[in-house]
Amino acid sequence: EPEVTQTPSHQVTQMGQEVILRCVPISNHLYFYWYRQILGQKVEFLVSFYNNEISEKSEIFDDQFSVERPDGSNFTLKIRSTKLEDSAMYFCASRTGAGVGNEQFFGPGTRLTVL
Amino acid sequence: TQLLEQSPQFLSIQEGENLTVYCNSSSVFSSLQWYRQEPGEGPVLLVTVVTGGEVKKLKRLTFQFGDARKDSSLHITAAQTGDTGLYLCAGATSGTYKYIFGTGTRLKVLA
């Protein structure tokens, strides 16, 4: 069964460093998402991406964040200068369409720890 | 700001008992999803409901979408230890590409 994959599973970085989190969405999906979940808190929407551009973003997704689909398979989230409060699980998700009933499939997540 | 409140926040029950988890909002959603999340893993989709008043069943789990599409419930019959986990509801409004997640209900089923 196709699935969303994410690498690495755990990333440890120093405050101020740049990190790139990678995702491979399901191959025939067209809409891509990043969410984050700070430990013990709810899942928060960061950004949605369609047709090679951002379609929606939250207030969390500031200038320190960027997304890219550099080739036909990968979808990346870059944090330019990490802060302690960026420590969280980051989940990538994808779906075939934006219509109601189109299931959203989540990857296993990348645990980002900023020291 | 759209908010989805889930209740109860925590629930600990004995195997074989029934339970209901609620997901409430003041916003109208075009669709609502329920997920279960295990520690250290991503949310796994259980069901999507799109029509007001809709009821869907998945084995011992019954999902209902409110008539006004502002709330939903998840009922588990004869809970099993394997039902233990974090249950999340997530709603999408029309014209948006994102799902807003609820605050979660952490369920523990004791043997």
Tab-separated table of C-alpha atoms in Angstrom:
chain	number	residue	atom	x	y	z
A	1	GLU	CA	0.000	0.000	0.000
A	2	PRO	CA	1.425	3.423	-0.925
A	3	GLU	CA	2.507	5.587	1.973
A	4	VAL	CA	4.030	8.951	2.768
A	5	THR	CA	7.624	8.659	3.918
A	6	GLN	CA	9.719	11.172	5.841
A	7	THR	CA	13.410	11.517	6.556
A	8	PRO	CA	15.116	11.755	8.908
A	9	SER	CA	13.041	10.239	11.670
A	10	HIS	CA	14.915	12.333	14.237
A	11	GLN	CA	16.970	15.482	13.690
A	12	VAL	CA	18.984	17.175	16.406
A	13	THR	CA	20.355	20.627	15.665
A	14	GLN	CA	21.830	23.647	17.380
A	15	MET	CA	19.817	26.832	17.722
A	16	GLY	CA	20.414	29.100	14.725
A	17	GLN	CA	21.226	26.263	12.338
A	18	GLU	CA	19.304	25.521	9.173
A	19	VAL	CA	17.427	22.236	8.844
A	20	ILE	CA	15.708	20.593	5.913
A	21	LEU	CA	13.033	18.013	6.541
A	22	ARG	CA	12.217	15.716	3.671
A	23	CYS	CA	9.032	14.019	2.596
A	24	VAL	CA	8.084	11.755	-0.273
A	25	PRO	CA	4.318	12.033	-0.780
A	26	ILE	CA	2.224	9.317	-2.365
A	27	SER	CA	3.017	9.340	-6.078
A	28	ASN	CA	-0.345	10.333	-7.603
A	29	HIS	CA	-1.161	12.925	-4.956
A	30	LEU	CA	-1.299	16.584	-5.882
A	31	TYR	CA	-1.766	18.428	-2.588
A	32	PHE	CA	0.964	18.475	0.030
A	33	TYR	CA	1.000	19.668	3.611
A	34	TRP	CA	3.256	20.240	6.567
A	35	TYR	CA	1.923	20.111	10.111
A	36	ARG	CA	3.717	20.218	13.406
A	37	GLN	CA	2.945	18.896	16.857
A	38	ILE	CA	4.761	20.267	19.856
A	39	LEU	CA	5.055	17.638	22.577
A	40	GLY	CA	1.767	17.274	24.416
A	41	GLN	CA	-0.038	19.764	22.195
A	42	LYS	CA	-2.355	19.502	19.240
A	43	VAL	CA	-1.436	19.073	15.602
A	44	GLU	CA	-1.043	22.487	13.954
A	45	PHE	CA	-1.304	23.295	10.256
A	46	LEU	CA	1.758	25.000	8.785
A	47	VAL	CA	1.373	25.127	5.016
A	48	SER	CA	-0.334	23.590	2.001
A	49	PHE	CA	1.254	23.321	-1.432
A	50	TYR	CA	-0.297	22.708	-4.826
A	51	ASN	CA	0.866	23.182	-8.401
A	52	ASN	CA	4.328	24.199	-7.237
A	53	GLU	CA	3.200	27.015	-5.026
A	54	ILE	CA	1.942	27.654	-1.529
A	55	SER	CA	-1.843	27.622	-1.473
A	56	GLU	CA	-2.311	28.443	2.190
A	57	LYS	CA	-0.144	29.026	5.239
A	58	SER	CA	-0.648	29.643	8.928
A	59	GLU	CA	0.725	32.429	11.091
A	60	ILE	CA	3.319	29.970	12.356
A	61	PHE	CA	4.797	29.723	8.860
A	62	ASP	CA	6.846	32.911	8.933
A	63	ASP	CA	9.863	34.004	6.895
A	64	GLN	CA	12.030	31.416	8.628
A	65	PHE	CA	10.111	28.635	6.916
A	66	SER	CA	10.053	27.665	3.268
A	67	VAL	CA	8.824	24.697	1.251
A	68	GLU	CA	9.954	23.294	-2.022
A	69	ARG	CA	9.237	20.470	-4.397
A	70	PRO	CA	12.668	20.240	-6.014
A	71	ASP	CA	11.825	17.259	-8.208
A	72	GLY	CA	8.861	15.057	-8.998
A	73	SER	CA	8.941	13.156	-5.753
A	74	ASN	CA	10.365	15.101	-2.811
A	75	PHE	CA	8.636	17.796	-0.771
A	76	THR	CA	10.842	19.643	1.690
A	77	LEU	CA	10.406	21.975	4.637
A	78	LYS	CA	13.328	24.268	5.429
A	79	ILE	CA	13.762	26.175	8.648
A	80	ARG	CA	16.451	28.776	8.095
A	81	SER	CA	17.521	29.602	11.626
A	82	THR	CA	16.058	27.222	14.152
A	83	LYS	CA	14.796	28.355	17.534
A	84	LEU	CA	14.264	26.327	20.673
A	85	GLU	CA	10.510	26.597	20.198
A	86	ASP	CA	10.779	24.897	16.792
A	87	SER	CA	11.328	21.606	18.614
A	88	ALA	CA	8.376	19.442	17.621
A	89	MET	CA	7.220	16.520	15.504
A	90	TYR	CA	6.813	17.632	11.910
A	91	PHE	CA	4.348	15.691	9.801
A	92	CYS	CA	4.037	15.723	6.048
A	93	ALA	CA	0.704	14.795	4.479
A	94	SER	CA	-0.632	14.415	0.968
A	95	ARG	CA	-3.953	13.890	-0.799
A	96	THR	CA	-5.161	13.375	-4.341
A	97	GLY	CA	-7.432	16.415	-4.406
A	98	ALA	CA	-8.694	19.222	-2.243
A	99	GLY	CA	-12.321	18.185	-2.428
A	100	VAL	CA	-14.279	16.890	0.515
A	101	GLY	CA	-13.786	13.204	1.052
A	102	ASN	CA	-10.288	13.179	-0.398
A	103	GLU	CA	-8.348	11.417	2.289
A	104	GLN	CA	-5.285	13.025	3.756
A	105	PHE	CA	-2.464	10.587	4.458
A	106	PHE	CA	0.194	11.401	7.013
A	107	GLY	CA	3.810	10.367	7.143
A	108	PRO	CA	5.407	8.984	10.311
A	109	GLY	CA	6.921	12.362	11.195
A	110	THR	CA	10.335	13.831	11.888
A	111	ARG	CA	11.153	14.647	15.467
A	112	LEU	CA	13.134	17.903	15.476
A	113	THR	CA	15.087	18.732	18.604
A	114	VAL	CA	16.695	22.169	18.795
A	115	LEU	CA	19.364	22.546	21.476
B	1	THR	CA	-10.039	31.608	14.513
B	2	GLN	CA	-11.526	28.185	14.067
B	3	LEU	CA	-11.300	25.958	17.118
B	4	LEU	CA	-12.216	22.348	17.606
B	5	GLU	CA	-12.677	21.359	21.218
B	6	GLN	CA	-12.620	17.703	22.121
B	7	SER	CA	-13.983	16.186	25.285
B	8	PRO	CA	-13.084	14.541	27.438
B	9	GLN	CA	-9.393	15.344	27.290
B	10	PHE	CA	-8.477	12.086	29.033
B	11	LEU	CA	-10.464	8.902	29.438
B	12	SER	CA	-9.510	5.718	31.239
B	13	ILE	CA	-11.947	2.824	31.077
B	14	GLN	CA	-12.088	-0.929	31.544
B	15	GLU	CA	-12.071	-3.304	28.632
B	16	GLY	CA	-15.621	-4.048	27.486
B	17	GLU	CA	-17.053	-0.645	28.395
B	18	ASN	CA	-18.597	1.754	25.933
B	19	LEU	CA	-17.461	5.336	25.473
B	20	THR	CA	-18.211	8.460	23.486
B	21	VAL	CA	-15.779	11.193	22.508
B	22	TYR	CA	-17.007	14.590	21.366
B	23	CYS	CA	-15.667	17.164	18.946
B	24	ASN	CA	-17.312	20.591	19.017
B	25	SER	CA	-16.887	23.888	17.226
B	26	SER	CA	-18.717	27.105	16.523
B	27	SER	CA	-17.607	26.838	12.884
B	28	VAL	CA	-19.288	24.921	10.100
B	29	PHE	CA	-17.099	22.342	8.398
B	30	SER	CA	-17.446	20.939	4.909
B	31	SER	CA	-15.836	17.724	6.080
B	32	LEU	CA	-14.562	16.291	9.299
B	33	GLN	CA	-12.091	13.519	9.863
B	34	TRP	CA	-11.249	11.348	12.830
B	35	TYR	CA	-7.724	10.070	13.358
B	36	ARG	CA	-5.983	7.835	15.865
B	37	GLN	CA	-2.393	8.574	16.761
B	38	GLU	CA	0.029	6.265	18.518
B	39	PRO	CA	3.010	7.713	20.422
B	40	GLY	CA	5.827	8.713	18.075
B	41	GLU	CA	3.759	8.134	14.943
B	42	GLY	CA	1.699	10.169	12.539
B	43	PRO	CA	-2.089	10.354	12.744
B	44	VAL	CA	-3.892	7.510	10.972
B	45	LEU	CA	-7.194	8.319	9.324
B	46	LEU	CA	-10.214	6.428	10.656
B	47	VAL	CA	-13.095	8.071	8.806
B	48	THR	CA	-14.237	11.142	6.879
B	49	VAL	CA	-17.770	12.501	7.236
B	50	VAL	CA	-19.119	15.125	4.892
B	51	THR	CA	-22.909	15.277	5.214
B	52	GLY	CA	-24.813	16.763	8.162
B	53	GLY	CA	-26.361	13.965	10.206
B	54	GLU	CA	-24.182	11.346	8.563
B	55	VAL	CA	-23.406	8.215	10.565
B	56	LYS	CA	-20.555	5.897	9.643
B	57	LYS	CA	-19.598	2.643	11.278
B	58	LEU	CA	-16.190	1.044	11.328
B	59	LYS	CA	-16.496	-2.254	13.208
B	60	ARG	CA	-17.032	-1.202	16.854
B	61	LEU	CA	-16.588	2.494	16.097
B	62	THR	CA	-19.553	4.699	15.194
B	63	PHE	CA	-18.982	8.220	13.916
B	64	GLN	CA	-21.656	10.879	13.658
B	65	PHE	CA	-21.525	14.295	12.038
B	66	GLY	CA	-23.891	16.842	13.558
B	67	ASP	CA	-26.822	18.091	11.531
B	68	ALA	CA	-25.332	21.571	11.401
B	69	ARG	CA	-21.872	20.199	10.593
B	70	LYS	CA	-20.359	21.932	13.627
B	71	ASP	CA	-19.798	18.894	15.793
B	72	SER	CA	-19.104	15.198	15.686
B	73	SER	CA	-18.932	12.236	17.987
B	74	LEU	CA	-17.080	8.961	18.091
B	75	HIS	CA	-18.656	6.076	19.971
B	76	ILE	CA	-16.719	2.913	20.739
B	77	THR	CA	-18.639	-0.192	21.758
B	78	ALA	CA	-17.008	-2.822	23.958
B	79	ALA	CA	-13.617	-1.120	24.077
B	80	GLN	CA	-10.503	-3.235	23.747
B	81	THR	CA	-6.956	-2.557	24.932
B	82	GLY	CA	-5.975	-2.084	21.285
B	83	ASP	CA	-8.217	0.989	21.155
B	84	THR	CA	-5.796	2.819	23.421
B	85	GLY	CA	-4.425	5.943	21.762
B	86	LEU	CA	-4.934	9.611	21.016
B	87	TYR	CA	-8.104	10.338	19.059
B	88	LEU	CA	-8.100	13.491	16.979
B	89	CYS	CA	-10.834	15.168	15.019
B	90	ALA	CA	-9.941	17.527	12.187
B	91	GLY	CA	-12.240	19.766	10.206
B	92	ALA	CA	-11.949	21.533	6.880
B	93	THR	CA	-14.051	24.481	5.804
B	94	SER	CA	-14.991	25.039	2.196
B	95	GLY	CA	-12.514	27.030	0.169
B	96	THR	CA	-9.559	26.062	2.339
B	97	TYR	CA	-6.867	23.526	1.734
B	98	LYS	CA	-6.110	22.780	5.375
B	99	TYR	CA	-7.500	20.729	8.205
B	100	ILE	CA	-7.789	22.238	11.673
B	101	PHE	CA	-7.139	19.677	14.362
B	102	GLY	CA	-8.939	19.302	17.640
B	103	THR	CA	-7.335	19.237	21.046
B	104	GLY	CA	-7.418	15.438	21.202
B	105	THR	CA	-8.797	12.801	23.546
B	106	ARG	CA	-6.308	10.443	25.084
B	107	LEU	CA	-7.981	7.075	25.659
B	108	LYS	CA	-6.590	4.310	27.810
B	109	VAL	CA	-8.378	0.977	27.905
B	110	LEU	CA	-7.387	-1.209	30.822
B	111	ALA	CA	-7.418	-4.991	30.707
